[in-house]
Tab-separated table of C-alpha atoms and ligand atoms in Angstrom:
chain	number	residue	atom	x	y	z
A	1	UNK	CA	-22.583	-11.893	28.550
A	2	UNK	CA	-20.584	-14.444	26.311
A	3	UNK	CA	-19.907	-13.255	22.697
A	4	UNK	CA	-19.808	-16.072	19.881
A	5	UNK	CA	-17.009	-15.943	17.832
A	6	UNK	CA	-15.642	-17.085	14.023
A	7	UNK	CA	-11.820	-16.539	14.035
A	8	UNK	CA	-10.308	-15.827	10.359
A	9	UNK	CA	-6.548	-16.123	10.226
A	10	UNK	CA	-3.452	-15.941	8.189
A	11	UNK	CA	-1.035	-17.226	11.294
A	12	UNK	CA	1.788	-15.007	11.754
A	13	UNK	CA	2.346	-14.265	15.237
A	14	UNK	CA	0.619	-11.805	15.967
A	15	UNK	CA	-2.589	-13.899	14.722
A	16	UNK	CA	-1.365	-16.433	17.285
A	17	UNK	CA	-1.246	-13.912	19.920
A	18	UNK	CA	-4.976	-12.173	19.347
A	19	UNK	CA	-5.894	-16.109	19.351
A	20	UNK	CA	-4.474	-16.395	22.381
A	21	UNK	CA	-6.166	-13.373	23.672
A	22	UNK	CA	-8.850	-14.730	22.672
A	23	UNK	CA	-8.926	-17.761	24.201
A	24	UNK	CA	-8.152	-16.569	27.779
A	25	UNK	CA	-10.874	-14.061	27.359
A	26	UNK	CA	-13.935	-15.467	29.813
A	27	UNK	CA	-16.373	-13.514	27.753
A	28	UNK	CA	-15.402	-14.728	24.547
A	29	UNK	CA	-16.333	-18.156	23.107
A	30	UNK	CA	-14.763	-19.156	20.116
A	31	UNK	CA	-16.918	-21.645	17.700
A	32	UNK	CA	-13.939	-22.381	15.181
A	33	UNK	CA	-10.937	-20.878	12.904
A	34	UNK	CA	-11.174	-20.672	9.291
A	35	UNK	CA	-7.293	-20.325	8.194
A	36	UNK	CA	-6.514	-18.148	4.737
A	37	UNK	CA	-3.469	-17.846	2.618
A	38	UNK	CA	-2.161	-14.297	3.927
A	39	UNK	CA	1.181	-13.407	5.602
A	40	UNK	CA	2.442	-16.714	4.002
A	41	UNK	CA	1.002	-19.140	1.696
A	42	UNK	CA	-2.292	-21.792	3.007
A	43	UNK	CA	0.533	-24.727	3.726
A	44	UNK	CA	2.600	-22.230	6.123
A	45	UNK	CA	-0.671	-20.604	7.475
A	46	UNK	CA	-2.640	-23.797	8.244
A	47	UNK	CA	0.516	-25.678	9.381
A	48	UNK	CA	1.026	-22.716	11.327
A	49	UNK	CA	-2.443	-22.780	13.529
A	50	UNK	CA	-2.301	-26.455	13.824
A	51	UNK	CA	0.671	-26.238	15.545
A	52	UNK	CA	-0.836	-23.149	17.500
A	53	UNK	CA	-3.542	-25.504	18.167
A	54	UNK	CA	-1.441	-28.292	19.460
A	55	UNK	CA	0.761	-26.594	21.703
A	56	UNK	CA	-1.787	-24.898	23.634
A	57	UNK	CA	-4.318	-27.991	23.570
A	58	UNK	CA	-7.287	-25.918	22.039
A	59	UNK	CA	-9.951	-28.243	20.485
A	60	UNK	CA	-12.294	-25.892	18.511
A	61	UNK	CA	-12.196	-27.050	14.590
A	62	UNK	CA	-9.410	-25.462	12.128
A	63	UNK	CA	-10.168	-25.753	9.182
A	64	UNK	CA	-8.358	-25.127	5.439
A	65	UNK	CA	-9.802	-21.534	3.609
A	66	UNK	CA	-8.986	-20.081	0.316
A	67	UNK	CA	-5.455	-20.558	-1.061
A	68	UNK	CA	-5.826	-17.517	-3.614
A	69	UNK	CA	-7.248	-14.188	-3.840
A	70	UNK	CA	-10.186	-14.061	-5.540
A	71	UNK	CA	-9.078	-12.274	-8.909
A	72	UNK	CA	-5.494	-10.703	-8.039
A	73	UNK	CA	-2.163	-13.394	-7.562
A	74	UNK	CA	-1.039	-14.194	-4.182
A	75	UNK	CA	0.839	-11.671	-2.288
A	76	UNK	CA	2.311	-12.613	1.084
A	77	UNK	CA	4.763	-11.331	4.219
A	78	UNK	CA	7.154	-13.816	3.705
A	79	UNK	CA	9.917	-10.591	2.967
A	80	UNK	CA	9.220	-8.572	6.354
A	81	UNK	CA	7.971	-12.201	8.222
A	82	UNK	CA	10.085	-15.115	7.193
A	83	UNK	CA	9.124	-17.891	5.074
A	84	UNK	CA	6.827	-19.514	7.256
A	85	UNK	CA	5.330	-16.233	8.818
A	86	UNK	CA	6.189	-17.828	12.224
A	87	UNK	CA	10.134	-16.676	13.248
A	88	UNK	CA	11.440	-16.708	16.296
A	89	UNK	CA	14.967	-15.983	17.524
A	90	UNK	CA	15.052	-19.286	19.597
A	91	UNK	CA	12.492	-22.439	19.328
A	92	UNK	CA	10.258	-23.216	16.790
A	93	UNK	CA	6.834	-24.157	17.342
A	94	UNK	CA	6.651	-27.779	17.631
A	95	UNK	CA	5.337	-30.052	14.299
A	96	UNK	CA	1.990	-31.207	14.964
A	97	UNK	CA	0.695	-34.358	14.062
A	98	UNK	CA	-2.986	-33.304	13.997
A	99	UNK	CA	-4.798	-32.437	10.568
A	100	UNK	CA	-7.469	-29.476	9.491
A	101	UNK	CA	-10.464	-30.419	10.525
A	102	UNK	CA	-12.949	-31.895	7.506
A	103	UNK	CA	-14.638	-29.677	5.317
A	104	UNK	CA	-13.541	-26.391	3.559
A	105	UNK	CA	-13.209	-23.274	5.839
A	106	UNK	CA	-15.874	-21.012	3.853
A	107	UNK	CA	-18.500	-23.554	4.514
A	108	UNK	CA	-17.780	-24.223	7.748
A	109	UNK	CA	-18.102	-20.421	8.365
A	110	UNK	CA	-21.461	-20.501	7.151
A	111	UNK	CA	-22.944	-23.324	8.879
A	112	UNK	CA	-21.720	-22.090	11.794
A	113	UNK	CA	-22.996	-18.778	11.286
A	114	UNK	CA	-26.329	-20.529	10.650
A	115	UNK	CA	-26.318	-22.461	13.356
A	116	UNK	CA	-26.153	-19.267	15.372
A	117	UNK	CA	-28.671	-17.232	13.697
A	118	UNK	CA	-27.840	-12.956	14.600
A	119	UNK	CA	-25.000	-14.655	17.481
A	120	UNK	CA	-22.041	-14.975	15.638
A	121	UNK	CA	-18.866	-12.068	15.104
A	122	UNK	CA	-16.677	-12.660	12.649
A	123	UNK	CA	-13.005	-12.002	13.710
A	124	UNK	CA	-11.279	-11.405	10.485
A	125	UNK	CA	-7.527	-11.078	10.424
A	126	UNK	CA	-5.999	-12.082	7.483
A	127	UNK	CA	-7.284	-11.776	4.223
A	128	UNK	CA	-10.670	-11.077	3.277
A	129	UNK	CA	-10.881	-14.227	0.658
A	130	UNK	CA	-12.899	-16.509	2.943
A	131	UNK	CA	-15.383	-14.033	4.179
A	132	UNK	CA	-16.063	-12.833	0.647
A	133	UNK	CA	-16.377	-16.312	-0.666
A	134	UNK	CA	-18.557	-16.820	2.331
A	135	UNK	CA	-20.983	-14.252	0.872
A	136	UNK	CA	-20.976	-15.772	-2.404
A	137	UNK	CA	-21.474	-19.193	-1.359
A	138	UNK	CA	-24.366	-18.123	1.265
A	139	UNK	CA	-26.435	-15.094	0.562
A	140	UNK	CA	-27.553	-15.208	3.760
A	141	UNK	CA	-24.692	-15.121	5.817
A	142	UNK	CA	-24.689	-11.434	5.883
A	143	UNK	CA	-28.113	-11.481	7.770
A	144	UNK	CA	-27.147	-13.977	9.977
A	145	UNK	CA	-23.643	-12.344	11.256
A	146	UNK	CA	-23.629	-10.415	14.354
A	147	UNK	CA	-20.647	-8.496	13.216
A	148	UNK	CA	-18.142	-8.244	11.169
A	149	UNK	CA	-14.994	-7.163	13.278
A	150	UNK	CA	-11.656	-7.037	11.515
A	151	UNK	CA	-8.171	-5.818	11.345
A	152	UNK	CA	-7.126	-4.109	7.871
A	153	UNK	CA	-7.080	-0.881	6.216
A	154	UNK	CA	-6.291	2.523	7.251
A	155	UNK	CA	-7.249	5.784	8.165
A	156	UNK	CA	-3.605	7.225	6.985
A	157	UNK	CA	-0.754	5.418	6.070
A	158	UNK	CA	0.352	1.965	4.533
A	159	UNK	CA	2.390	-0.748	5.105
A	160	UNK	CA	2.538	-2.883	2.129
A	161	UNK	CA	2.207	0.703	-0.370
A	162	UNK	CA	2.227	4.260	0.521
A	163	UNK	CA	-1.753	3.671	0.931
A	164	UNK	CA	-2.078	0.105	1.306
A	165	UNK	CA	-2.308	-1.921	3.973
A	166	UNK	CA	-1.560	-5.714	4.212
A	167	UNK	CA	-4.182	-7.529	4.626
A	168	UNK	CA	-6.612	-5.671	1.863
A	169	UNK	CA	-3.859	-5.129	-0.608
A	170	UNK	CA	-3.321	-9.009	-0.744
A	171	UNK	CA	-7.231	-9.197	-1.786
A	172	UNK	CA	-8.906	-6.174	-2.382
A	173	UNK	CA	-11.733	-7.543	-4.137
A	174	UNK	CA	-12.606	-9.579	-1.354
A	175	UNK	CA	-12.320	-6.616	1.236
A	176	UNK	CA	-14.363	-4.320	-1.659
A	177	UNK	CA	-16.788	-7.623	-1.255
A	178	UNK	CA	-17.030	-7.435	2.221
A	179	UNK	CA	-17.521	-3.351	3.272
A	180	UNK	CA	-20.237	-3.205	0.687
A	181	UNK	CA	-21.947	-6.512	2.637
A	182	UNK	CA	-24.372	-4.843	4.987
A	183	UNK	CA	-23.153	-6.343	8.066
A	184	UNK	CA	-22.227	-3.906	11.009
A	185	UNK	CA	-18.423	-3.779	10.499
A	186	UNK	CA	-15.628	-2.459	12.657
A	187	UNK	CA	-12.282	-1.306	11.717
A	188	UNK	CA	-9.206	-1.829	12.953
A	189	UNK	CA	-6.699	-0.364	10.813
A	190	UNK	CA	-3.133	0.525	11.249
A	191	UNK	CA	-3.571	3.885	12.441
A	192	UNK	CA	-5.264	2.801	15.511
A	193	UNK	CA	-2.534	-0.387	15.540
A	194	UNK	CA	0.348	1.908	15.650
A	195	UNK	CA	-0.989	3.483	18.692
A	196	UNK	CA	-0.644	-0.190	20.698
A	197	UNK	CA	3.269	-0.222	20.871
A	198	UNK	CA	5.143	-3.779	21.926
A	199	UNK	CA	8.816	-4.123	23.244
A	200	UNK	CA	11.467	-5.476	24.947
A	201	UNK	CA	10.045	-5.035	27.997
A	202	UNK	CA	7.130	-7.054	26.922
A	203	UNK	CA	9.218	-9.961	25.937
A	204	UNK	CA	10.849	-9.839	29.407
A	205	UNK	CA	7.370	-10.159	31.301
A	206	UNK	CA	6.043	-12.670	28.650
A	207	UNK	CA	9.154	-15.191	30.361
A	208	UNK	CA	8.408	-13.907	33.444
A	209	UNK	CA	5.107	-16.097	33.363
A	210	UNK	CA	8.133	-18.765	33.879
A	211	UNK	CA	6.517	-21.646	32.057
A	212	UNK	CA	7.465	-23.478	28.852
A	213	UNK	CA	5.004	-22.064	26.631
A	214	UNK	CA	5.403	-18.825	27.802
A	215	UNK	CA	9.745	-18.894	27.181
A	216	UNK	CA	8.308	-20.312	23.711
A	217	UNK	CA	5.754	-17.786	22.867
A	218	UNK	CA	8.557	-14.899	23.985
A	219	UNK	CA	11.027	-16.370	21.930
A	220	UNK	CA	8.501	-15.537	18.937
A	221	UNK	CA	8.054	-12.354	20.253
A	222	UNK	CA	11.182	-11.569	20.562
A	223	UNK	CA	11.424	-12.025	16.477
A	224	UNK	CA	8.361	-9.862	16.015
A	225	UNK	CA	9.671	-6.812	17.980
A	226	UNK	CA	13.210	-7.355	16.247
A	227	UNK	CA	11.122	-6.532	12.499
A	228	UNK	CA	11.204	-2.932	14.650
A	229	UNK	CA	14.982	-2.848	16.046
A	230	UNK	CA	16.159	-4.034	12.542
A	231	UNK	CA	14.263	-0.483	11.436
A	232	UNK	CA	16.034	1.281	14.361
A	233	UNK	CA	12.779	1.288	16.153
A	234	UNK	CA	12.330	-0.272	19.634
A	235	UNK	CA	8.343	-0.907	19.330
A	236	UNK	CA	6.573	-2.861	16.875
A	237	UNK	CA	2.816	-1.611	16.475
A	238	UNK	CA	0.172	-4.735	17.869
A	239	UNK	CA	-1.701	-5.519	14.699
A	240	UNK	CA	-4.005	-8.473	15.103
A	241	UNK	CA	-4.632	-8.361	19.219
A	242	UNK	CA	-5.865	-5.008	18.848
A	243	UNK	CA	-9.408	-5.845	17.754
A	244	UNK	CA	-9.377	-9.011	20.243
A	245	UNK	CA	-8.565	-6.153	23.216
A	246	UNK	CA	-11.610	-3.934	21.898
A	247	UNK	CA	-13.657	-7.274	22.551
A	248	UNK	CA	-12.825	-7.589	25.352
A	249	UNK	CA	-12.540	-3.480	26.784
A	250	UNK	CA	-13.993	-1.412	24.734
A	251	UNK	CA	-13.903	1.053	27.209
A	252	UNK	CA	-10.075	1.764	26.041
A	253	UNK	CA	-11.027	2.945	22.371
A	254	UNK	CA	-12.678	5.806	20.411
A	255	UNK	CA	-14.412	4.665	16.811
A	256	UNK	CA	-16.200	6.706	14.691
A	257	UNK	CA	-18.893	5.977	12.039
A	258	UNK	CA	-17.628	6.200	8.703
A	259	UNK	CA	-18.082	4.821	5.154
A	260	UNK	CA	-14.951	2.922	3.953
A	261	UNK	CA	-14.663	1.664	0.142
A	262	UNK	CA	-11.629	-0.160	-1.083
A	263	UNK	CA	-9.718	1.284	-3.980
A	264	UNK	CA	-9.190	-1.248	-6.716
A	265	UNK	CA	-8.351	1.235	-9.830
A	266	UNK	CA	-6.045	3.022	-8.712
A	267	UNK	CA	-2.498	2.953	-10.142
A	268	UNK	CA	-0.952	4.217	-6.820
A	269	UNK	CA	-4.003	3.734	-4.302
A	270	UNK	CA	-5.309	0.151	-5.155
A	271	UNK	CA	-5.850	-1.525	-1.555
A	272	UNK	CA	-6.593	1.781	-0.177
A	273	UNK	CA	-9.352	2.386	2.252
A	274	UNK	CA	-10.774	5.079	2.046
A	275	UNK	CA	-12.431	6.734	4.622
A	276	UNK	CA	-15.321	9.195	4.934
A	277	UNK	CA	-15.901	10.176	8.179
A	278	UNK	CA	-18.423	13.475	7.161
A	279	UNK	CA	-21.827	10.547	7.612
A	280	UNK	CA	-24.399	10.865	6.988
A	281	UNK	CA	-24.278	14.180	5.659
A	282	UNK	CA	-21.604	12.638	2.316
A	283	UNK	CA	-22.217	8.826	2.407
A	284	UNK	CA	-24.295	6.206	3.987
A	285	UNK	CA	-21.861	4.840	6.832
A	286	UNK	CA	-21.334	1.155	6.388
A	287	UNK	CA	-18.643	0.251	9.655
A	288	UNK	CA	-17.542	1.953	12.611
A	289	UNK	CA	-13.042	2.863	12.081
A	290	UNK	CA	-11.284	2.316	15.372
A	291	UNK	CA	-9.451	5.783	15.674
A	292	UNK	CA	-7.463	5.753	19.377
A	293	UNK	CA	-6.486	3.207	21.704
A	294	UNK	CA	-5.163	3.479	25.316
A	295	UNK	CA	-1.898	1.848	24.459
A	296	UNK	CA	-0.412	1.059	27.381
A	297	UNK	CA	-3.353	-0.379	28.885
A	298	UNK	CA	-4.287	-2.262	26.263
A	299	UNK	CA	-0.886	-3.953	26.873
A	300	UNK	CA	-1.419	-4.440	30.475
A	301	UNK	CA	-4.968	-6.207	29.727
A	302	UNK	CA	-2.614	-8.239	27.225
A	303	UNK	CA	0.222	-9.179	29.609
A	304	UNK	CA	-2.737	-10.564	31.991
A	305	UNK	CA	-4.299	-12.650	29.041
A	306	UNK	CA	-1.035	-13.845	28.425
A	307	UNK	CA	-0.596	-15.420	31.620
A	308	UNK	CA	-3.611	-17.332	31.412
A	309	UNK	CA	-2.774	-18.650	27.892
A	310	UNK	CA	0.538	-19.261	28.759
A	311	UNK	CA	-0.159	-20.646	31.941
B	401	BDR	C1	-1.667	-7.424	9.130
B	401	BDR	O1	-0.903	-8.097	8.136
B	401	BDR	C2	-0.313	-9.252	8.676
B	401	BDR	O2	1.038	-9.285	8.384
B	401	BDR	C3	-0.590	-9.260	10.151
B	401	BDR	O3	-0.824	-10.584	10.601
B	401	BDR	C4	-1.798	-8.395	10.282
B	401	BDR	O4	-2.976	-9.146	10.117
B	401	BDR	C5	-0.997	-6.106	9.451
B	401	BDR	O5	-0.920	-5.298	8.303
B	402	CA	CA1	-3.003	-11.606	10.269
């Protein structure tokens, strides 16, 4: 069975790895990429997965999203990622001549949500901006998505805040937009993220695919598992691939049902989510929260996906 997919992104690497994942994924069939101001601002992001796009030869549309929250002002990575969200501790990712394909991203979402009436999951990994301007634009698009399928939140701790985690405390009115949407949602937050654990070793096997893009790709890797070695750490938790590997196995993950609400009062908490997990009996559940992963072996599936986007 092939599953249709909508790819959000705020490219970062590790949104160029789960697209990678995804693309090397036989079941998966990916209809286009919306790209959102996130982890760096819309020029970095879309320049970014247009030169993703290039390198690797992809031709699915990419197309230009929101370039501001919807009421907040922009936060990005740019202090823990660089200031293109893209480092790497030896090539860069090569310009690319190639534009965004015509047409803004939240539109192109919905008519190709449309055009797959009940088919389509939304893989959300930046930023909820686009999807929530989706919804605004197109009342029916929540009706018409399969799933929603994302990577934000948390069950415990932060990143960004105490509470917060990246990708909802750059919007939250957009994420607030999108858990009280009514599509069937799934969490993948950091607690589950931590629990999928990259390192050197990694790196190693990534050039041990022996080709150009692979030496390339490592090279970026390499700078994403040194954010953890300049904290003393030698593993960096897998954010964005971690929902692409539940795709793809969801055989090596546990979710619960749960209703999540973003904070957006509080003083401390804003970007929060917060998570009941006592449903029905307390709250109507509106997503299913990713709570374990098999760690290692969601790394082994990734090493093998690698390889064939690599390749
Ligand atoms: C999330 O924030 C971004 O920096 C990553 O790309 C990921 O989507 C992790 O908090
Ligand atoms: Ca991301």
């Amino acid at each position: 069975m092939t599953t249709d997919i909508w790819l959000d992104t705020d490219p970062g690497f590790d949104d160029w790895m789960a697209w990678a994942l995804l693309q090397a994924e036989p079941g998966l069939r990916l209809a286009g990429v919306s790209v959102v101001a996130g982890n760096a601002p819309l020029r970095h992001t879309l320049a970014n997965a247009l030169r993703i796009q290039a390198l690797h030869g992809w031709t699915q549309p990419v197309h230009a999203g929101c370039e501001r929250p919807l009421v907040q002002a922009p936060v990005t990575a740019q202090d823990v990622l660089g200031e293109t969200a893209m480092a790497t501790t030896g090539r860069a990712l090569p310009q690319a001549q190639a534009q965004a394909a015509p047409g803004h991203g939240v539109q192109a979402l919905v008519k190709a949500a449309r055009a797959r009436p009940g088919r389509l999951t939304l893989l959300a990994l930046g930023p909820l901006t686009n999807v929530a301007a989706a919804f605004d634009a197109a009342p029916d698009l929540p009706g018409l998505l399969q799933a929603i399928v994302l990577m934000g939140g948390s069950t415990d701790r932060g990143n960004t805040t105490a509470v917060a985690e990246f990708n909802i405390h750059a919007d939250p009115e957009a994420a607030a937009r999108v858990f009280g949407a009514g599509v069937p949602l799934v969490m993948f937050g950091l607690n589950v993220c931590r629990q999928v654990l990259v390192g050197e070793e990694h790196v190693r096997a990534v050039r041990a695919i022996g080709t150009d893009r692979a030496e390339l790709f490592a090279d970026h890797l390499d700078a994403y598992v040194g954010i953890a070695r300049r904290r003393g750490a030698a593993h960096m938790a897998v954010y964005d691939p971690t929902p692409v590997a539940w795709l793809a196995r969801p055989d090596l993950f546990t979710l619960e049902p749960a209703r999540v609400d973003v904070e957006l009062d509080g003083r401390l908490t804003r970007g929060m989510t917060v998570c009941e997990f006592r449903v029905p009996s307390r709250a109507r559940p509106n997503a299913r929260v990713a709570l374990a992963a098999d760690g290692p072996a969601v790394m082994a599936w990734a090493l093998q996906g690698l390889a064939r986007a690599l390749s």
